[in-house]
Tab-separated table of C-alpha atoms in Angstrom:
chain	number	residue	atom	x	y	z
A	7	UNK	CA	-7.810	23.491	-25.367
A	8	UNK	CA	-7.496	21.257	-21.682
A	9	UNK	CA	-7.365	17.639	-23.155
A	10	UNK	CA	-10.183	15.668	-21.596
A	11	UNK	CA	-9.227	12.050	-19.750
A	12	UNK	CA	-11.841	9.564	-18.976
A	13	UNK	CA	-11.863	6.923	-16.722
A	14	UNK	CA	-11.222	3.563	-16.789
A	15	UNK	CA	-11.801	1.227	-15.109
A	16	UNK	CA	-9.998	-2.417	-14.125
A	17	UNK	CA	-11.488	-5.454	-14.540
A	18	UNK	CA	-12.421	-6.131	-11.218
A	19	UNK	CA	-11.830	-9.816	-9.344
A	20	UNK	CA	-14.142	-12.614	-10.457
A	21	UNK	CA	-16.023	-14.575	-8.026
A	22	UNK	CA	-13.797	-16.237	-7.301
A	23	UNK	CA	-11.564	-13.957	-5.381
A	24	UNK	CA	-14.760	-13.089	-2.943
A	25	UNK	CA	-13.484	-15.753	-0.441
A	26	UNK	CA	-10.947	-15.547	2.095
A	27	UNK	CA	-7.607	-16.821	2.200
A	28	UNK	CA	-7.242	-19.327	5.404
A	29	UNK	CA	-7.340	-17.127	8.619
A	30	UNK	CA	-9.349	-13.898	10.415
A	31	UNK	CA	-8.316	-10.378	9.180
A	32	UNK	CA	-6.970	-9.824	13.357
A	33	UNK	CA	-5.416	-13.012	13.930
A	34	UNK	CA	-3.051	-12.590	11.329
A	35	UNK	CA	-2.488	-9.797	12.037
A	36	UNK	CA	-1.430	-9.239	15.360
A	37	UNK	CA	0.597	-12.977	14.684
A	38	UNK	CA	2.914	-10.610	12.480
A	39	UNK	CA	2.916	-7.498	14.307
A	40	UNK	CA	3.984	-9.908	16.978
A	41	UNK	CA	7.178	-11.003	15.185
A	42	UNK	CA	8.280	-8.457	14.354
A	43	UNK	CA	9.234	-7.360	18.276
A	44	UNK	CA	11.890	-8.324	19.734
A	45	UNK	CA	11.401	-8.864	23.918
A	46	UNK	CA	14.608	-6.166	24.414
A	47	UNK	CA	12.561	-3.548	22.907
A	48	UNK	CA	9.240	-4.211	25.514
A	49	UNK	CA	11.396	-4.950	28.748
A	50	UNK	CA	11.469	-8.439	29.569
A	51	UNK	CA	14.520	-9.826	29.688
A	52	UNK	CA	15.466	-13.900	28.089
A	53	UNK	CA	18.168	-16.245	27.987
A	54	UNK	CA	18.981	-19.346	25.302
A	55	UNK	CA	17.445	-19.631	22.030
A	56	UNK	CA	14.334	-18.718	21.933
A	57	UNK	CA	11.483	-20.667	19.681
A	58	UNK	CA	9.566	-18.535	18.438
A	59	UNK	CA	10.954	-14.638	16.209
A	60	UNK	CA	9.400	-11.947	17.770
A	61	UNK	CA	7.273	-12.013	20.688
A	62	UNK	CA	5.414	-15.501	22.211
A	63	UNK	CA	1.514	-15.241	22.577
A	64	UNK	CA	1.613	-14.810	26.190
A	65	UNK	CA	3.547	-11.839	26.379
A	66	UNK	CA	2.202	-10.605	24.507
A	67	UNK	CA	-1.238	-11.244	26.008
A	68	UNK	CA	1.518	-9.776	29.615
A	69	UNK	CA	2.095	-7.540	28.004
A	70	UNK	CA	-2.240	-5.870	26.909
A	71	UNK	CA	-3.329	-6.847	29.807
A	72	UNK	CA	-5.825	-10.150	29.576
A	73	UNK	CA	-5.627	-13.896	29.843
A	74	UNK	CA	-3.343	-15.114	27.097
A	75	UNK	CA	-6.226	-17.815	26.771
A	76	UNK	CA	-8.227	-14.803	25.629
A	77	UNK	CA	-5.239	-13.370	23.277
A	78	UNK	CA	-4.901	-17.380	22.046
A	79	UNK	CA	-8.633	-16.618	20.760
A	80	UNK	CA	-7.902	-13.877	18.875
A	81	UNK	CA	-4.664	-15.126	17.106
A	82	UNK	CA	-6.659	-17.602	16.193
A	83	UNK	CA	-9.582	-15.921	14.845
A	84	UNK	CA	-12.368	-17.315	17.308
A	85	UNK	CA	-13.191	-14.426	19.252
A	86	UNK	CA	-12.949	-11.052	16.098
A	87	UNK	CA	-14.868	-8.374	18.010
A	88	UNK	CA	-12.275	-7.162	21.121
A	89	UNK	CA	-13.599	-3.942	22.734
A	90	UNK	CA	-12.023	-0.957	21.655
A	91	UNK	CA	-10.106	-0.844	25.226
A	92	UNK	CA	-8.070	-3.832	23.933
A	93	UNK	CA	-7.697	-3.006	20.856
A	94	UNK	CA	-5.955	-0.028	21.825
A	95	UNK	CA	-4.157	-2.174	25.070
A	96	UNK	CA	-2.466	-4.225	21.834
A	97	UNK	CA	-1.841	-1.579	20.242
A	98	UNK	CA	0.224	-0.548	22.441
A	99	UNK	CA	2.357	-3.947	23.950
A	100	UNK	CA	2.737	-4.564	20.047
A	101	UNK	CA	4.556	-0.746	19.516
A	102	UNK	CA	1.891	0.363	16.762
A	103	UNK	CA	1.879	3.628	15.578
A	104	UNK	CA	-1.296	5.782	15.399
A	105	UNK	CA	-1.879	4.505	11.886
A	106	UNK	CA	-1.029	0.403	13.166
A	107	UNK	CA	-3.250	1.107	15.068
A	108	UNK	CA	-6.297	2.711	12.934
A	109	UNK	CA	-5.359	-0.131	10.312
A	110	UNK	CA	-6.408	-2.663	14.241
A	111	UNK	CA	-9.253	-0.838	14.355
A	112	UNK	CA	-10.674	-1.104	10.819
A	113	UNK	CA	-9.945	-4.685	10.575
A	114	UNK	CA	-12.528	-5.176	13.949
A	115	UNK	CA	-14.593	-2.979	12.719
A	116	UNK	CA	-14.810	-2.759	9.331
A	117	UNK	CA	-17.981	-0.734	8.482
A	118	UNK	CA	-16.943	1.419	10.212
A	119	UNK	CA	-14.345	2.090	8.906
A	120	UNK	CA	-14.298	2.656	5.106
A	121	UNK	CA	-16.132	3.145	2.465
A	122	UNK	CA	-18.242	-0.110	-0.213
A	123	UNK	CA	-15.722	-1.500	-1.996
A	124	UNK	CA	-17.065	-0.574	-5.389
A	125	UNK	CA	-16.751	3.109	-4.860
A	126	UNK	CA	-12.983	3.269	-4.555
A	127	UNK	CA	-13.221	3.772	-8.516
A	128	UNK	CA	-16.311	5.951	-9.418
A	129	UNK	CA	-13.720	8.914	-10.903
A	130	UNK	CA	-14.166	12.871	-10.218
A	131	UNK	CA	-14.960	14.571	-13.531
A	132	UNK	CA	-13.875	17.749	-11.998
A	133	UNK	CA	-9.857	16.075	-10.804
A	134	UNK	CA	-9.563	14.412	-14.681
A	135	UNK	CA	-10.228	17.986	-15.910
A	136	UNK	CA	-7.452	19.679	-13.116
A	137	UNK	CA	-5.630	16.814	-13.902
A	138	UNK	CA	-5.105	17.692	-18.134
A	139	UNK	CA	-3.719	21.203	-17.088
A	140	UNK	CA	-1.134	20.084	-15.194
A	141	UNK	CA	1.403	20.480	-18.120
A	142	UNK	CA	4.399	20.149	-16.565
A	143	UNK	CA	3.571	17.783	-14.375
A	144	UNK	CA	2.957	13.689	-14.759
A	145	UNK	CA	0.160	13.035	-12.740
A	146	UNK	CA	-1.363	9.508	-12.915
A	147	UNK	CA	-4.999	8.006	-10.736
A	148	UNK	CA	-5.682	5.336	-8.402
A	149	UNK	CA	-7.608	2.741	-6.198
A	150	UNK	CA	-7.128	2.736	-3.244
A	151	UNK	CA	-5.474	-1.150	-4.323
A	152	UNK	CA	-2.853	1.202	-6.413
A	153	UNK	CA	-4.838	-0.052	-10.115
A	154	UNK	CA	-4.261	2.920	-11.918
A	155	UNK	CA	-7.609	4.489	-13.582
A	156	UNK	CA	-6.745	7.429	-15.451
A	157	UNK	CA	-3.294	9.364	-16.251
A	158	UNK	CA	-3.011	12.560	-17.501
A	159	UNK	CA	-1.460	13.990	-20.943
A	160	UNK	CA	2.139	14.343	-19.510
A	161	UNK	CA	2.434	11.284	-18.679
A	162	UNK	CA	0.761	9.800	-21.392
A	163	UNK	CA	3.504	11.160	-23.279
A	164	UNK	CA	6.033	10.039	-21.024
A	165	UNK	CA	8.119	6.711	-22.258
A	166	UNK	CA	8.169	3.725	-20.327
A	167	UNK	CA	5.964	0.960	-20.949
A	168	UNK	CA	4.785	1.107	-16.944
A	169	UNK	CA	3.063	3.423	-14.942
A	170	UNK	CA	-0.617	2.951	-17.654
A	171	UNK	CA	-3.709	3.054	-17.139
A	172	UNK	CA	-5.026	-0.819	-16.229
A	173	UNK	CA	-2.158	-1.353	-14.873
A	174	UNK	CA	-1.246	-1.644	-10.950
A	175	UNK	CA	1.665	0.132	-9.379
A	176	UNK	CA	2.896	-2.640	-6.782
A	177	UNK	CA	2.900	-4.972	-9.854
A	178	UNK	CA	4.680	-2.667	-11.596
A	179	UNK	CA	7.174	-1.705	-9.189
A	180	UNK	CA	8.343	-5.401	-8.909
A	181	UNK	CA	9.255	-6.793	-11.941
A	182	UNK	CA	12.612	-6.981	-12.643
A	183	UNK	CA	13.485	-3.316	-14.383
A	184	UNK	CA	12.664	-1.547	-11.592
A	185	UNK	CA	13.991	-3.500	-9.055
A	186	UNK	CA	17.263	-3.090	-10.144
A	187	UNK	CA	16.360	1.048	-12.253
A	188	UNK	CA	15.055	2.637	-8.756
A	189	UNK	CA	16.764	4.231	-5.999
A	190	UNK	CA	16.251	2.175	-2.823
A	191	UNK	CA	14.340	-0.196	-3.986
A	192	UNK	CA	14.064	-2.205	-0.813
A	193	UNK	CA	12.541	0.480	1.633
A	194	UNK	CA	10.617	1.885	-1.613
A	195	UNK	CA	8.846	-1.144	-1.497
A	196	UNK	CA	7.764	-2.278	0.970
A	197	UNK	CA	7.149	1.883	1.965
A	198	UNK	CA	4.189	1.076	-0.819
A	199	UNK	CA	3.382	-2.359	0.573
A	200	UNK	CA	2.701	-0.761	3.952
A	201	UNK	CA	0.873	2.475	2.400
A	202	UNK	CA	-1.791	-0.215	0.389
A	203	UNK	CA	-2.157	-1.963	3.410
A	204	UNK	CA	-3.299	1.098	4.951
A	205	UNK	CA	-5.212	2.913	2.162
A	206	UNK	CA	-7.280	-0.983	1.202
A	207	UNK	CA	-9.992	-2.776	3.213
A	208	UNK	CA	-8.587	-6.433	3.713
A	209	UNK	CA	-11.743	-8.031	3.022
A	210	UNK	CA	-11.137	-5.751	-0.688
A	211	UNK	CA	-11.607	-8.558	-3.740
A	212	UNK	CA	-9.178	-6.852	-5.418
A	213	UNK	CA	-7.086	-6.642	-2.630
A	214	UNK	CA	-7.056	-10.622	-2.317
A	215	UNK	CA	-7.075	-11.214	-6.178
A	216	UNK	CA	-3.542	-8.552	-5.804
A	217	UNK	CA	-2.045	-10.135	-2.108
A	218	UNK	CA	-2.273	-13.700	-3.298
A	219	UNK	CA	-1.303	-13.654	-6.872
A	220	UNK	CA	1.991	-10.867	-6.181
A	221	UNK	CA	2.291	-13.689	-3.012
A	222	UNK	CA	2.857	-16.840	-5.887
A	223	UNK	CA	5.105	-14.900	-8.451
A	224	UNK	CA	7.297	-12.577	-6.579
A	225	UNK	CA	9.466	-14.140	-3.494
A	226	UNK	CA	9.997	-10.200	-2.605
A	227	UNK	CA	6.622	-8.966	-2.233
A	228	UNK	CA	5.636	-12.697	0.175
A	229	UNK	CA	9.317	-11.439	2.539
A	230	UNK	CA	8.197	-7.749	2.541
A	231	UNK	CA	3.755	-8.262	2.933
A	232	UNK	CA	4.373	-11.336	5.529
A	233	UNK	CA	6.175	-8.318	7.966
A	234	UNK	CA	2.433	-7.072	8.375
A	235	UNK	CA	3.533	-2.852	7.786
A	236	UNK	CA	1.423	-0.563	8.054
A	237	UNK	CA	2.008	3.014	7.448
A	238	UNK	CA	1.326	6.440	5.115
A	239	UNK	CA	3.835	6.378	2.599
A	240	UNK	CA	3.962	10.289	1.167
A	241	UNK	CA	6.888	11.060	-2.414
A	242	UNK	CA	9.710	8.765	-3.250
A	243	UNK	CA	12.202	9.003	-6.233
A	244	UNK	CA	11.193	7.198	-9.551
A	245	UNK	CA	13.406	6.136	-13.004
A	246	UNK	CA	11.879	6.749	-16.362
A	247	UNK	CA	12.913	6.900	-19.671
A	248	UNK	CA	13.077	10.688	-21.039
A	249	UNK	CA	13.335	10.419	-25.775
A	250	UNK	CA	16.483	12.884	-25.721
A	251	UNK	CA	17.539	12.210	-22.279
A	252	UNK	CA	17.604	8.434	-21.351
A	253	UNK	CA	17.325	7.751	-18.428
A	254	UNK	CA	16.652	10.636	-15.681
A	255	UNK	CA	15.559	10.655	-11.997
A	256	UNK	CA	12.467	12.398	-10.905
A	257	UNK	CA	10.205	12.380	-8.173
A	258	UNK	CA	6.784	11.446	-6.997
A	259	UNK	CA	3.939	12.529	-4.048
A	260	UNK	CA	1.133	11.289	-3.226
A	261	UNK	CA	-2.117	13.403	-2.698
A	262	UNK	CA	-5.184	11.323	-0.782
A	263	UNK	CA	-8.583	12.024	-2.178
A	264	UNK	CA	-11.001	12.699	-0.472
A	265	UNK	CA	-13.669	10.733	0.143
A	266	UNK	CA	-12.553	8.496	-2.528
A	267	UNK	CA	-12.422	5.683	-0.858
A	268	UNK	CA	-8.703	5.682	-0.447
A	269	UNK	CA	-8.353	7.227	-4.468
A	270	UNK	CA	-5.151	9.350	-4.700
A	271	UNK	CA	-3.251	10.709	-7.498
A	272	UNK	CA	0.518	10.588	-7.509
A	273	UNK	CA	2.271	13.669	-9.028
A	274	UNK	CA	5.410	13.453	-10.966
A	275	UNK	CA	8.768	16.045	-10.913
A	276	UNK	CA	11.267	17.080	-11.467
A	277	UNK	CA	13.329	18.884	-8.638
A	278	UNK	CA	14.912	22.323	-9.055
A	279	UNK	CA	17.768	22.579	-11.157
A	280	UNK	CA	18.246	18.506	-12.527
A	281	UNK	CA	18.509	17.017	-15.344
A	282	UNK	CA	14.633	15.936	-14.694
A	283	UNK	CA	13.014	18.978	-14.200
A	284	UNK	CA	14.292	19.550	-18.321
A	285	UNK	CA	12.751	16.770	-19.443
A	286	UNK	CA	9.752	16.813	-18.126
A	287	UNK	CA	9.628	20.926	-19.315
A	288	UNK	CA	11.115	18.894	-22.467
A	289	UNK	CA	8.041	16.869	-22.524
A	290	UNK	CA	5.737	19.171	-21.828
A	291	UNK	CA	7.170	21.918	-24.962
A	292	UNK	CA	6.689	18.748	-26.870
A	293	UNK	CA	2.722	18.410	-26.144
A	294	UNK	CA	2.383	22.029	-26.443
A	295	UNK	CA	4.431	22.101	-29.952
A	296	UNK	CA	2.009	19.547	-31.700
A	297	UNK	CA	-1.150	20.933	-30.486
A	298	UNK	CA	-1.641	18.354	-27.254
């Protein structure tokens, strides 16, 4: 019989986390992104010493075809409703890809592009039934801020102190153990934060709480979050302990849940013919023999 899973909603942020961080979302994002663009990448010749990383404000304004004064108002948060034409021009000037431009539009028009925050923790029971029937595929369900809402039986059976209901996948990724054991950790962490920025609302109290706490706790998080990268991430490697096999490498793949406010199912699997595949099959066989 399939094992039903009950969704568990992590505690939401207490009221003091609802206060916004300094600055404006659009201004902070524009500032972070112009610092990532080298002048030579956009055809600007220069010599001597530049006192700012990336592009100057007036250079971005010129590339976007707007006045330096108007661009300054955008960065300072004194104008928070630029037109779509201006947003498109800024995206072109800052060499943003489609995902990053979508994020810029969402910052300018949050109500039009994202569902209410509370909807991200409402779990469809049919998803839980489906996940429970994945006998050899560990899987978990997260909200847009990567809080884990549910896991299926084989995920729960894996010998791991991470990836449990109530945990946050970003927090788990930035632990010393994850940094030491995860292949290509820096690239994976950067991609995870870029995906988080794309999925979550900038005004979500939970996101504000998470970013504030992680920025205080971890210098690697501060460094990578400050880049303001925005891009989807679909798959990658993971290391997990499996009884009788020790530490094995498996892979994960993100499956977006449509109309859910940014929920994803993260499915784990062992590539064909690997020790990871054999380890997961052994866990599945053990669950079957125990009747779970």
